[in-house]
Structures are given as structure tokens and as C-alpha cells.
Coordinates of C-alpha atoms and ligand atoms in Angstrom, one line a residue:
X1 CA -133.9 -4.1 12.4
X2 CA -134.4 -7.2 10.3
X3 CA -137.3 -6.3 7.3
X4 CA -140.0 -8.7 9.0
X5 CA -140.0 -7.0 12.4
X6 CA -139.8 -3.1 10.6
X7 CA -142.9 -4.5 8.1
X8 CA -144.4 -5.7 11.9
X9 CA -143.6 -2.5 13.8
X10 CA -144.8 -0.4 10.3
X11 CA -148.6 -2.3 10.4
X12 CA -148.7 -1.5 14.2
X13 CA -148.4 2.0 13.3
X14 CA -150.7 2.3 10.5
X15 CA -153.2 0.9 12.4
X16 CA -153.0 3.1 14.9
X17 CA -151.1 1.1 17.8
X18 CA -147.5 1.0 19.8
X19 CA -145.5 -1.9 20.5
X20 CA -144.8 -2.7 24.0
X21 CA -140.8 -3.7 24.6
X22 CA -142.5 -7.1 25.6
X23 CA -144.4 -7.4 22.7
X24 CA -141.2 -6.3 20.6
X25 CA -138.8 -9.0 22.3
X26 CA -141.5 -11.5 21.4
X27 CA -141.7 -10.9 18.1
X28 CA -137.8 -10.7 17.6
X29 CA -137.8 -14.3 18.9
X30 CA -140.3 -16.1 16.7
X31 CA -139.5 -18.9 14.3
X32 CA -137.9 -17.7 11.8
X33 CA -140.9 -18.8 9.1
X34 CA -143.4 -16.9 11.7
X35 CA -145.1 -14.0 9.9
X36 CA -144.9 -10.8 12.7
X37 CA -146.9 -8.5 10.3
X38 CA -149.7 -10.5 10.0
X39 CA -149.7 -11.6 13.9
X40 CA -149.9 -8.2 14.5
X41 CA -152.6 -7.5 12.9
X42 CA -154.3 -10.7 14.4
X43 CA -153.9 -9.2 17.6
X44 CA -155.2 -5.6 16.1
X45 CA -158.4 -7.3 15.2
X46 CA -158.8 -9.6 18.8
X47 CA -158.1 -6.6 20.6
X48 CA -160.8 -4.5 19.1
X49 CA -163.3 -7.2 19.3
X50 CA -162.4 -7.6 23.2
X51 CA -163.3 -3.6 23.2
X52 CA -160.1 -3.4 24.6
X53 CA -159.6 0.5 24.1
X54 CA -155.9 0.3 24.8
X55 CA -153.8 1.6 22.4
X56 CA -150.7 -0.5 22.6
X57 CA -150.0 -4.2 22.2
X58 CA -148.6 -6.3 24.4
X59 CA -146.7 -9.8 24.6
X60 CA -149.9 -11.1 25.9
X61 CA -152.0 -9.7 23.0
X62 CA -149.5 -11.2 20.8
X63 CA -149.3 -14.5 22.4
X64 CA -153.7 -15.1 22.6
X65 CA -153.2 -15.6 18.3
X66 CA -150.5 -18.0 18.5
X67 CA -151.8 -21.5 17.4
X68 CA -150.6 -23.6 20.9
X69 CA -149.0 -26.6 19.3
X70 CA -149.6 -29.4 21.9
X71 CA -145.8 -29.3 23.8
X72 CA -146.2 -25.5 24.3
X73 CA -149.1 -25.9 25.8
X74 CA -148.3 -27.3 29.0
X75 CA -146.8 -24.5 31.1
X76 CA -145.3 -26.7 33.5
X77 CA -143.1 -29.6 32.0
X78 CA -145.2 -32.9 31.0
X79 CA -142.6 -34.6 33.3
X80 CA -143.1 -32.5 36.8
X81 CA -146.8 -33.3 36.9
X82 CA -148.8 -36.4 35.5
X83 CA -152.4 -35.1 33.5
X84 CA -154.1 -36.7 36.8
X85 CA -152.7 -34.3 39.2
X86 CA -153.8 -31.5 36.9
X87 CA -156.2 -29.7 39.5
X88 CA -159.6 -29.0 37.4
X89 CA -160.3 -25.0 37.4
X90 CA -164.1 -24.8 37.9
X91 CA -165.3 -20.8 37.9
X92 CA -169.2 -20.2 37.9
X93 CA -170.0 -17.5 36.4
X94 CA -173.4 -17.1 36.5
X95 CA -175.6 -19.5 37.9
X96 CA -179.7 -18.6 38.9
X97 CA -180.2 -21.2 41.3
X98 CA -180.3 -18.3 44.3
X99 CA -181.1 -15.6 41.7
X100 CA -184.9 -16.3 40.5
X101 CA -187.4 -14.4 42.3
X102 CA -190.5 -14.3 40.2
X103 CA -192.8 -11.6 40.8
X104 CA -196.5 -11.4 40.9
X105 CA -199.2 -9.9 39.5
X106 CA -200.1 -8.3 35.9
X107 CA -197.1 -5.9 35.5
X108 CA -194.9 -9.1 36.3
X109 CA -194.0 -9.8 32.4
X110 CA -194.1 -6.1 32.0
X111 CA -190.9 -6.0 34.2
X112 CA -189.1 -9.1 32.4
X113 CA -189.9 -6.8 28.7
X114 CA -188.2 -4.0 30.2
X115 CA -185.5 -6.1 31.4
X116 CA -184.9 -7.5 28.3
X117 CA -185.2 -4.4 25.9
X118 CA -182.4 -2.5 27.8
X119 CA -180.4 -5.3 28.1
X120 CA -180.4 -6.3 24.3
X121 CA -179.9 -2.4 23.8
X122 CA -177.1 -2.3 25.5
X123 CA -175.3 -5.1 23.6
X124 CA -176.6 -3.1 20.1
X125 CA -174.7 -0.5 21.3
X126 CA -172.0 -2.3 21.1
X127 CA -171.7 -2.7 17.9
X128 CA -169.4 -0.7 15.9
X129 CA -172.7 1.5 14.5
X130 CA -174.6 1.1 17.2
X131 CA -173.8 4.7 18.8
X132 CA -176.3 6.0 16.0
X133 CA -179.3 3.9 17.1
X134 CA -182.6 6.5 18.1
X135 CA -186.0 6.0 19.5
X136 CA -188.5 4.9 17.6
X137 CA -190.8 8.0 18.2
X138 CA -187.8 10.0 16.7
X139 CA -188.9 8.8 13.0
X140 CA -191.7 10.9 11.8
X141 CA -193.5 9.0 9.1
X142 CA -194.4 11.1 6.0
X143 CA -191.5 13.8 6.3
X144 CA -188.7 13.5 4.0
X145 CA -185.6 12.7 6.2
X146 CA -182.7 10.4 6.0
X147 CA -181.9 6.9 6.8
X148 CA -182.9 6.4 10.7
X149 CA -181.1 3.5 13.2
X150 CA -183.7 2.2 15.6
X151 CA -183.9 -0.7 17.6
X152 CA -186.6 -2.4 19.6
X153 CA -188.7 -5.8 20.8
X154 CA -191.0 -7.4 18.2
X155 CA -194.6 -7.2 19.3
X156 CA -196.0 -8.4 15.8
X157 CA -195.3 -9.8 12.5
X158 CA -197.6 -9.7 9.5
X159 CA -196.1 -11.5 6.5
X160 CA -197.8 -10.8 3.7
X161 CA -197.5 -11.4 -0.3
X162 CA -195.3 -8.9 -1.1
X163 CA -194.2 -7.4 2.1
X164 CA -193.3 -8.3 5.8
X165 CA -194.7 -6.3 8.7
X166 CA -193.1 -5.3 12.3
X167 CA -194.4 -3.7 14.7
X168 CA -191.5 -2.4 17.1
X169 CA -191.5 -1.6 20.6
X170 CA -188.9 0.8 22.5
X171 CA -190.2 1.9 25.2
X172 CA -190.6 5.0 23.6
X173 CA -193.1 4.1 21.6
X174 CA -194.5 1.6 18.8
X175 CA -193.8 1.9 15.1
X176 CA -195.4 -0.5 12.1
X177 CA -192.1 -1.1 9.6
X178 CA -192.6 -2.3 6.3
X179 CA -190.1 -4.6 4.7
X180 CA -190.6 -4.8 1.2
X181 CA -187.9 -5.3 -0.9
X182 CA -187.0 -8.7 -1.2
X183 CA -184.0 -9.1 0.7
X184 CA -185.4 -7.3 3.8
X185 CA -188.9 -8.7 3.5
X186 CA -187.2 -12.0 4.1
X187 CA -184.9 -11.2 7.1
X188 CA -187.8 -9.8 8.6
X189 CA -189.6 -13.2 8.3
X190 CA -187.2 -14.7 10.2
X191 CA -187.0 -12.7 13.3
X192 CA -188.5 -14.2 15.9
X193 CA -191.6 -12.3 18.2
X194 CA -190.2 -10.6 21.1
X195 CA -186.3 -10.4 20.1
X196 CA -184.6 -7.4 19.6
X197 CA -183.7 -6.0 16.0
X198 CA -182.1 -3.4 14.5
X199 CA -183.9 -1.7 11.7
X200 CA -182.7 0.6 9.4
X201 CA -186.0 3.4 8.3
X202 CA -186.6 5.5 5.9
X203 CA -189.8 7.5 5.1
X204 CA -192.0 6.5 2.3
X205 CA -194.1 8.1 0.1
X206 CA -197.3 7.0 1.7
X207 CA -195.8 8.3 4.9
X208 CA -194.6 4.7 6.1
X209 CA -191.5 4.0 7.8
X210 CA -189.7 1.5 5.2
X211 CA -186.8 -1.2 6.6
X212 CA -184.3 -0.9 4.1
X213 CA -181.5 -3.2 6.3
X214 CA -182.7 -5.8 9.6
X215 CA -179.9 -7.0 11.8
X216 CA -179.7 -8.4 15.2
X217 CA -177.7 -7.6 18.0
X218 CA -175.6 -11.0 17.0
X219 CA -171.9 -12.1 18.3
X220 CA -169.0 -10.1 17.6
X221 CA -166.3 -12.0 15.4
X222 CA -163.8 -12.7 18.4
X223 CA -160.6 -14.9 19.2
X224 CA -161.9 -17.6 21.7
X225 CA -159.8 -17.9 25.2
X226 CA -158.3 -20.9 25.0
X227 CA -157.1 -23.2 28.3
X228 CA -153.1 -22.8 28.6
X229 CA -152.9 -26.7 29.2
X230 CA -153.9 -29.5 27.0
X231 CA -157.0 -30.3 29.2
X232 CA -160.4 -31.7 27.3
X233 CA -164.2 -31.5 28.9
X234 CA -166.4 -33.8 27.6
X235 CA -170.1 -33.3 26.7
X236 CA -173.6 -35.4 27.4
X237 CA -177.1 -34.4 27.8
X238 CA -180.0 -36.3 27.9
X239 CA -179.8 -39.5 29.4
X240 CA -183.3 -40.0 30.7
X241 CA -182.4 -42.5 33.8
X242 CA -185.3 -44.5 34.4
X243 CA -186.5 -44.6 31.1
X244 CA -186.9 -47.9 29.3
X245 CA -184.8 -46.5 26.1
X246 CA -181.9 -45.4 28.5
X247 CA -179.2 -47.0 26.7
X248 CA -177.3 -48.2 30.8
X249 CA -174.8 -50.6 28.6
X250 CA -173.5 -47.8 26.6
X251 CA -173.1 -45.1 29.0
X252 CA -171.2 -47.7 31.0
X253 CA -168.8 -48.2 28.3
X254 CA -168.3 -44.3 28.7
X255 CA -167.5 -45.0 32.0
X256 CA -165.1 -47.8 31.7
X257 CA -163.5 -45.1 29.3
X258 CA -163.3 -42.5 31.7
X259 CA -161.8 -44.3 34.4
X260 CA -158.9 -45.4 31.6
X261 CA -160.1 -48.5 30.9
X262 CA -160.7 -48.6 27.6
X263 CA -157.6 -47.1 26.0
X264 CA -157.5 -43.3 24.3
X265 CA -155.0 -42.9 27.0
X266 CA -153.6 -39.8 25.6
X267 CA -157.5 -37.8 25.7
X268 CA -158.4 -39.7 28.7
X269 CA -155.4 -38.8 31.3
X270 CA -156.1 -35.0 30.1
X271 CA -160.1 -35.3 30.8
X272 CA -160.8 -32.7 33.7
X273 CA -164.3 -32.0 32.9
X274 CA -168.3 -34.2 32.2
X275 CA -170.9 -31.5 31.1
X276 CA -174.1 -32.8 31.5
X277 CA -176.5 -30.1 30.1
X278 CA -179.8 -31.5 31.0
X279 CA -182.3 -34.3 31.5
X280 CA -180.3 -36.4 33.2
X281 CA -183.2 -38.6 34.2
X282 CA -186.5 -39.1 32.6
X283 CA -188.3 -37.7 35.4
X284 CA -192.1 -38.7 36.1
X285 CA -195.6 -37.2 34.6
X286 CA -193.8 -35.0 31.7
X287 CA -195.7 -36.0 29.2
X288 CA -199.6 -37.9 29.1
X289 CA -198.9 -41.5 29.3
X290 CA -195.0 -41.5 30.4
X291 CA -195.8 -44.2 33.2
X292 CA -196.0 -46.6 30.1
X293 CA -192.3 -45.0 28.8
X294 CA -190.1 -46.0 32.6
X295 CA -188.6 -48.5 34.1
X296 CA -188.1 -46.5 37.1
X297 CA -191.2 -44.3 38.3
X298 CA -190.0 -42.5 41.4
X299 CA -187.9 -39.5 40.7
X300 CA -186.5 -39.7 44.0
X301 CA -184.6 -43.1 42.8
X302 CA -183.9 -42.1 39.3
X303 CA -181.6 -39.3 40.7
X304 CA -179.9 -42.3 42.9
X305 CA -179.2 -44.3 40.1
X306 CA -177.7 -41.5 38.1
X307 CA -175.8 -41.1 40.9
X308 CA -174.5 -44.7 41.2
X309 CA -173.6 -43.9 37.8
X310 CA -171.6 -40.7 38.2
X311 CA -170.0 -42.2 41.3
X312 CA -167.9 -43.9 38.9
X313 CA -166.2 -41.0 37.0
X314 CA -162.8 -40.5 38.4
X315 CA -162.8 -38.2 41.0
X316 CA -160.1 -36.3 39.5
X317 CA -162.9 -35.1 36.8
X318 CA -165.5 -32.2 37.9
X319 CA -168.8 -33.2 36.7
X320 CA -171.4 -30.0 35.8
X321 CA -174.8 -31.0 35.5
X322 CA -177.7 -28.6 34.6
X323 CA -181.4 -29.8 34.7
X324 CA -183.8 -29.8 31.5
X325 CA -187.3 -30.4 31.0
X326 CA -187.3 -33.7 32.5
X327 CA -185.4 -32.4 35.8
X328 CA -187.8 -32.5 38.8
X329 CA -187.5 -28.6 39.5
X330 CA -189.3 -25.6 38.2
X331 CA -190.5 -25.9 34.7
X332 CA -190.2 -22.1 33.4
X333 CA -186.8 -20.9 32.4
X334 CA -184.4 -20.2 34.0
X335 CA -184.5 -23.3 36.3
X336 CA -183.0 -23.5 39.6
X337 CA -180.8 -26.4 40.5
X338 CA -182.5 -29.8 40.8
X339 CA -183.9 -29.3 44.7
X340 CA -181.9 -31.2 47.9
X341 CA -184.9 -33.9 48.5
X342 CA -183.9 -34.9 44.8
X343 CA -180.0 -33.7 44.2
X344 CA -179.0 -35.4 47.9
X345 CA -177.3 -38.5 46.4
X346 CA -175.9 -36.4 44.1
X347 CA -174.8 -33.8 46.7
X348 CA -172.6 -36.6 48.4
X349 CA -169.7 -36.8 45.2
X350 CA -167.3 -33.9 45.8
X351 CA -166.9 -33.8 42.7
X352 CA -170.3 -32.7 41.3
X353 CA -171.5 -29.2 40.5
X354 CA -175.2 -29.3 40.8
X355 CA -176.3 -25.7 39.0
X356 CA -179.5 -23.7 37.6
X357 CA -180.2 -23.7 33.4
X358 CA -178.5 -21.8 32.2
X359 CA -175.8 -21.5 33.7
X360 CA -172.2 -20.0 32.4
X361 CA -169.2 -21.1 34.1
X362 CA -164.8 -21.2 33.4
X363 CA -163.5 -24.2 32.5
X364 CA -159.7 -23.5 32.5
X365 CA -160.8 -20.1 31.6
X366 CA -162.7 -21.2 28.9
X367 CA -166.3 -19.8 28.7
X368 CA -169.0 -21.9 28.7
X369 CA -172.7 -21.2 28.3
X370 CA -174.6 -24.5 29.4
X371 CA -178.6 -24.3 28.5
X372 CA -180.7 -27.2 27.7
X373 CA -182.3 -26.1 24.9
X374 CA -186.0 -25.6 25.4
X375 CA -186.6 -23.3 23.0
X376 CA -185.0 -25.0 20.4
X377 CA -188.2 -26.7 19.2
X378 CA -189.7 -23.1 18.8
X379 CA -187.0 -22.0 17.0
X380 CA -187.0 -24.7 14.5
X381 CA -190.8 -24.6 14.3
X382 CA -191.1 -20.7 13.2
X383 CA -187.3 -19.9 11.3
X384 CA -187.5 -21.1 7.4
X385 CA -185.2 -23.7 6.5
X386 CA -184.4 -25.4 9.8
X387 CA -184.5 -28.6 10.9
X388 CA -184.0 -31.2 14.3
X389 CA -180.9 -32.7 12.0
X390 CA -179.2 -29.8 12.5
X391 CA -179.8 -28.4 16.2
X392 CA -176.5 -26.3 15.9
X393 CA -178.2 -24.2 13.2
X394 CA -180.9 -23.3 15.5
X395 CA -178.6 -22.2 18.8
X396 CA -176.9 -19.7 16.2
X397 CA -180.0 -17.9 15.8
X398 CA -180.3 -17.8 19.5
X399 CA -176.8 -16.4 19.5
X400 CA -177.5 -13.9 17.0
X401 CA -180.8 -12.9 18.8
X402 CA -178.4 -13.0 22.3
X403 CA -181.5 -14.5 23.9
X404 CA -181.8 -18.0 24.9
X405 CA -185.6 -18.4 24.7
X406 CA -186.9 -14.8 23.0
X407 CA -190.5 -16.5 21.8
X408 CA -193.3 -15.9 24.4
X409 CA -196.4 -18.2 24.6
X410 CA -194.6 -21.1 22.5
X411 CA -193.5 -24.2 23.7
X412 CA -191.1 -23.1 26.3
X413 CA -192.0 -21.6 29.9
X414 CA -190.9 -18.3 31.0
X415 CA -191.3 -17.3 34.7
X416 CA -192.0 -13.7 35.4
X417 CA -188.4 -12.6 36.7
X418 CA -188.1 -9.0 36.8
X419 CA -184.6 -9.5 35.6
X420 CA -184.4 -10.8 32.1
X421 CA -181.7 -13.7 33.2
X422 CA -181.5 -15.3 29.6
X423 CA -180.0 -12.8 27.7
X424 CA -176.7 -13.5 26.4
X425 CA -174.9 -11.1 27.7
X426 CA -171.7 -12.5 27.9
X427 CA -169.8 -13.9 24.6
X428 CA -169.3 -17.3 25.0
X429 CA -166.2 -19.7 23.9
X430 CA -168.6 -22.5 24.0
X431 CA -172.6 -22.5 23.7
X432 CA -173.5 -26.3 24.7
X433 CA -177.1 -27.4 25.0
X434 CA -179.2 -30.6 24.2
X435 CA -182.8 -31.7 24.0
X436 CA -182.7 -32.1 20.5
X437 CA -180.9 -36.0 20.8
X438 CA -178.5 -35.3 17.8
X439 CA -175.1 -34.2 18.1
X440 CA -174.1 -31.6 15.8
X441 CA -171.7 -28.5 15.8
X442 CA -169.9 -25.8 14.2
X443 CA -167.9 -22.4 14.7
X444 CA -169.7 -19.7 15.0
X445 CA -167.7 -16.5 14.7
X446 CA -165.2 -18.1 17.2
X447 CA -167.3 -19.7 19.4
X448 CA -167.8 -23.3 19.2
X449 CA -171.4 -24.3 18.8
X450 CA -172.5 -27.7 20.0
X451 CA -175.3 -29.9 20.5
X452 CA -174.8 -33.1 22.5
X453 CA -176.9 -35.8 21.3
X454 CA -178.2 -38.3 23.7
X455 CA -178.1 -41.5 25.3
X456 CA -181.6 -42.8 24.8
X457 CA -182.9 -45.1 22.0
X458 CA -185.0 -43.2 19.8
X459 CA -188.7 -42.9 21.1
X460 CA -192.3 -43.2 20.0
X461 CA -193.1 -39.2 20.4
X462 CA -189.7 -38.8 18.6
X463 CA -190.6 -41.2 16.0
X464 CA -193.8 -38.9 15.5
X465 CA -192.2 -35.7 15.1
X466 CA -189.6 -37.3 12.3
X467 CA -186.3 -37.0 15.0
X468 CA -183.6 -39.3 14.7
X469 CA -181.5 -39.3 17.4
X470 CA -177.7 -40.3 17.5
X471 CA -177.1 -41.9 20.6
X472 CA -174.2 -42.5 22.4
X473 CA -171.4 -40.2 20.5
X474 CA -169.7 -38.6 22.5
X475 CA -168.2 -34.7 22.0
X476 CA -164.9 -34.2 23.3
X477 CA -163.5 -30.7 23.2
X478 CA -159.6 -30.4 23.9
X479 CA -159.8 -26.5 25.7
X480 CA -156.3 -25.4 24.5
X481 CA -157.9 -24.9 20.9
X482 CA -161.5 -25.9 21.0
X483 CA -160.8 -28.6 18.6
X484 CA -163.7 -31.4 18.7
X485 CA -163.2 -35.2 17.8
X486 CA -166.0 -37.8 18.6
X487 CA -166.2 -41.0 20.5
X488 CA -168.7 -43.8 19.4
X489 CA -169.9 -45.9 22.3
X490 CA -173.0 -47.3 20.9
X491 CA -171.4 -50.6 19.9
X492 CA -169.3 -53.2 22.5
X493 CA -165.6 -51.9 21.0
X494 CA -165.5 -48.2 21.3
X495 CA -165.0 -46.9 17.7
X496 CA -164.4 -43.6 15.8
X497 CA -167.0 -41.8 14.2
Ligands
ZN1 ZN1 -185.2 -31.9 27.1

């Protein structure tokens, strides 16, 4: 056996797994500069992080860590099949258009708590400690016991001068936890109300409950999946049709680039998918005064002119669109799809997906969570150190909280679903959302983080609150590695930002 392989076979071992024949053959034909140890181990890591509890690896484990350089990519010979005849693979996931059925009365918002405690419980338990989380009515303040695990919903939080106050709820019962050391005090200012957290209590001398360590339920470090062809999706939000600050000249130049027009040809052919994750029109009565703000008043024809619009994306490309704020449907998350008397125009392309917010989907088997991005204003308003420049900052904390809108009573509606349907309860290879009107992204534990800018000037109510948008860039994401470059179409010749 030559020494690579028996160092490769050796790491298996120690960390406790077999080799598959499949997985052995593959390894015997790598490069010869490949490094089977350390692919193994790759795969060790992925594996666990899937909570795959198999024991042995396969070819296929093996082959998810491989870097796809672009001609091993395509599965079926560039030459059998031009990018154009590469059928889009459109899988939704979760969508709550026919799932929201609000329910009435005082307990109402009761039911959506309980909904979301046992959900965000269940993914604490996931973690690799999280089998040692108790109830809160388990810790008995004043006796002299060891470190306790608890998690629960945060009903209050009292930040004081030299301390930080929670007040936990799980269903069990309430405890009041005192962060004071420095380190805690401060992670315990940054939880949001009504998210789940994970405390670590002991007892203190007063007969307190003292938080010695605060975590949240958060993203496990995981290897993306990753499309087995070279296809890319491309990203917009917030185009605000009928608003006088639509910028119509630039988004046709995205067009005219779409339908191959404006060169890129390698990116274009291989565009199967246009996310649009929100406020696609500028809707009508949103805001006091928005009459004054549109070109186009009727909601009924903004959604045909965004149609006209999307009409014009090659009907070899699915188009996705979610609605946002400025979406003529229900205003409390999670939204329903944009309703027929509105969505009929759009309703007449084959190609469009008209879904609910959020909504997860597949994209060549890449997972995408697609959310506007309500609560994003919240989020920046109440966590130290953020700011609208960089919106992709403030969708990790939603990550780590795995809730999409956990504030109650800010700035974003939430209808009284008995099921908590913004949870994150799957891990995403993609979180996209918008509202913000600046592009930005970043990795986040192996999910790709982005933020999609806009394509409306920059307006009076943004000028107030300090927000400078950067219209017309365009995020294009190639699937096969979630790589990101950016297109520039604010100017007459298409550049490169
Ligand atoms: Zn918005």
C-alpha cells in the first residue's frame, strides 16, 4: 500500500471510522499531489456536522470536500449539451403561502411562544453539549451545586452598570440570571428579547443564579452542498416599480445582459436562476406621504409593469420572487404570496415562482433561505456595533439566534401562527434577504451570507436615517462553489466592481 493511502486508511481508524472499497478505490486514484489523509479527515469533520451517525466513509463522503475545478464539474460533457438546454432544478422547500392560519384570541401569541421555545430547543440539542441542558426550575438558587445547562426565551433584560439581567422563560418556569463578569455581562447585552439562549448557572452567594458562559443555539460549522454543474443564480431585491427613484434604465441593462446581449457570455449561458427577495414594486400607502414618492399609484399596474419587465428574462431562467414590505399582501411575517388579483400578470410567465416570505427552496440542490429582511432594522437598532453598511453582519445574528424576526413589538409584524414558521430550522447554503439597499456578504460558517442591494436611487426617508444604498450591483453566485463576483450596471457600459 503506497505510504499516503496507509497514513489515509490510519486517520480513518483513529478517528473512529472504516473505509468503504468505494471510498478506498477513490482515494487510490487521486492526483498524485492530492493529500488522502487530510481529505479524510475533511470528510470526518462534514460528516459529523451532517449528524450523519454512520460509521463508515464513503466515495460520496469523500467526493462532497473535493474543490470542483470548473471541467469536473459538468457531469455530462460541455459538448453533448449547450448551458441553455441545462433544465433549471427548482425544489421548494418550504413555502407558507398555504401554511399561515393565524389564530384568534388572547392565548394566540401564547401558542406561537410555545412554538418557538420547543423548536429553538430542539436545535440546542443539537449541539454537541446540548444533551446536558435542564429546566430552569431544576437550579435552586442559594444551594451550593455545580455548573447548570439551561436554556430558555428572553422575557426581559436589565442592563445595568456593572451587570446584565435575564430573565428566562422555559416553560418550566422563570429564572432572573445575573451576568456579571465582563465577558458575560456583554454577551448578555446583545441577546435580543424573545430569542433563545443557552446559559451556563451557577449559584451565588447571595443565592442568585450567576451566567458564567451565554451562547445561542447558532449554525453548526458545515461543508455547503454545492450544485454538480457550473450553473450561477443571480440575486436582486428591492426594485420598488412605480416609484419615481426606480432606476427602469439600469435594470434594463440587466436585462439586455441576461438575454446575452451584453457579453459575459461564459456567466451568462450558465444563468439558470433570478432571486428576487422582495419589494419588487413600491406598492401604495406604506408609508405617510408615499403618493408624493410614485410614478405609478395603482398596485394593480405596478405588478404589470414588473411583469413586462420579467417577461424579458429568458425563459430558460426560473425567476423566484418573494414579497417584502412593500408587497400588496399581508404585512405580519410570514407573508403569503402576493395574492392572484395582484400576481395575475405575473402568473402568465411559466417561468415565475411566485412564493410566501420566507421561503426555502433547492436550487440545483443548493439550499436557499429567501427572507426579505424585516427585522433587520431591529436588529441593527438594539445589537452594539452594527450598522445599515453592513446588513450581512446583522442576518448572522439572525443565524446564530436561528430566528428570522425573534424581537416582538419592534418594527416588524408578527401574525399569531400557532406554528412558529420563522425559525431556522434548516441549515442553509445560502441566507439571501434585502431591505437594507446595500449589497454586502460574507461566509458564515459555510453558508454564504448575502444581502442584495437595490435598484432604487437613494430616498428622502433613507437620506434621514443616514442609508446609502448601492444600486444596481448585481450578486452572482456560481452554485458549484458558492463563489460570488459582482456586476455593475449603474452606468451605460456594464463594468466590474
Ligand atoms: Zn423592504
Amino acid at each position: 500500500m503506497p505510504l499516503k493511502l496507509a497514513q489515509a486508511v490510519q486517520e480513518a481508524l483513529a478517528q473512529g471510522y472504516q473505509l468503504r472499497p468505494d471510498a478506498y478505490r477513490f482515494l487510490e486514484g487521486l492526483a498524485a499531489e492530492a493529500d488522502p489523509a487530510t481529505l479524510v479527515v475533511q470528510a470526518v469533520v462534514a460528516k459529523r456536522a451532517r449528524g450523519d451517525a454512520e460509521m463508515a466513509l464513503s466515495r460520496a463522503d469523500l467526493e462532497q470536500i473535493l474543490p470542483r475545478p470548473p471541467e469536473e464539474v459538468e457531469v455530462v460533457p460541455a459538448k453533448d449539451i449547450s448551458p441553455a438546454e441545462i433544465p433549471s432544478e427548482v425544489e421548494i422547500v418550504r413555502d407558507p403561502t398555504t401554511s399561515v392560519h393565524p389564530a384568534a384570541g388572547g392565548e394566540a401569541f401564547a401558542l406561537l411562544f410555545r412554538s418557538r421555545y420547543y423548536k429553538l430547543l430542539a436545535i440546542a440539542r443539537q449541539r454537541p453539549d446540548g444533551h446536558q441542558i435542564q429546566r430552569v426550575v431544576s437550579v435552586k438558587t442559594g444551594a451550593r451545586e455545580g455548573t447548570k445547562k439551561i436554556a430558555g426565551l428572553v422575557l426581559a433584560k436589565r442592563i445595568r452598570r456593572t451587570s446584565t439581567e435575564l430573565v428566562l422563560d422555559d416553560e418550566s418556569g422563570r429564572l432572573t440570571v445575573i451576568a456579571g463578569e465582563e465577558g458575560v455581562a456583554r454577551a448578555a447585552a446583545d441577546v435580543a428579547l424573545d430569542q433563545l439562549v443557552i446559559v451556563d448557572v451557577v449559584s451565588g452567594r447571595r443565592g442568585d443564579a450567576l451566567a458564567t458562559r451565554i451562547y445561542h443555539p447558532d449554525i453548526p460549522d458545515h461543508v455547503p452542498s454545492f450544485a454538480k454543474r457550473r450553473v450561477y443564480a443571480v440575486f436582486v431585491s428591492d426594485l420598488q416599480v412605480g416609484s419615481r427613484m426606480f432606476l427602469l434604465e439600469a435594470f434594463q441593462r440587466l436585462l439586455v445582459w441576461l438575454q446575452g446581449r451584453g457579453g459575459d457570455e461564459a456567466i451568462v449561458r450558465r444563468v439558470k436562476y433570478v432571486v428576487i427577495v422582495g419589494d419588487a414594486v413600491d406598492g401604495a400607502g406604506v408609508y405617510p406621504g408615499q403618493d408624493a414618492d410614485l410614478e405609478e399609484p395603482s398596485t394593480v399596474r405596478q405588478y404589470e409593469r414588473l411583469a413586462q419587465l420579467l417577461e424579458q428574462v429568458p425563459t430558460q431562467m426560473s425567476v423566484l420572487l418573494i414579497p417584502g414590505n412593500h408587497d400588496p399582501t399581508r404585512q405580519a411575517l410570514p407573508q403569503p404570496a402576493v395574492p392572484r388579483e395582484h400576481a395575475e400578470p405575473l402568473a402568465r410567465l411559466p417561468n415565475v415562482y411566485s412564493l410566501g416570505n420566507p421561503a426555502v427552496v433547492r436550487l440545483h440542490g443548493v439550499q436557499v433561505l429567501l427572507y426579505h429582511g424585516q427585522s433587520l432594522y431591529d436588529v441593527v437598532a438594539t445589537t452594539p456595533g452594527l450598522t445599515f453598511e453592513k446588513p450581512a453582519a446583522a442576518m448572522k445574528v439572525l443565524l446564530k439566534a436561528r430566528h428570522l424576526a425573534p424581537m416582538y413589538g419592534g418594527r416588524t409584524p408578527l401574525a399569531p401562527e400557532p406554528e412558529d414558521q420563522l425559525v431556522i430550522e434548516g441549515v442553509p447554503d445560502i441566507f439571501v434577504a434585502g431591505h437594507i439597499h446595500t449589497l454586502d456578504a460574507e461566509k458564515y460558517r459555510g453558508t454564504l451570507v448575502l444581502n442584495c442591494g437595490t435598484w432604487q436611487a437613494q430616498t428622502q426617508y433613507q437620506a434621514n436615517m443616514g442609508i446609502r444604498p448601492t444600486p444596481a450591483l448585481l450578486p452572482v453566485v456560481d452554485l458549484a462553489t458558492l463563489d460570488l463576483v459582482v456586476r455593475d450596471f449603474s452606468q451605460p457600459s456594464p463594468g466590474r466592481a
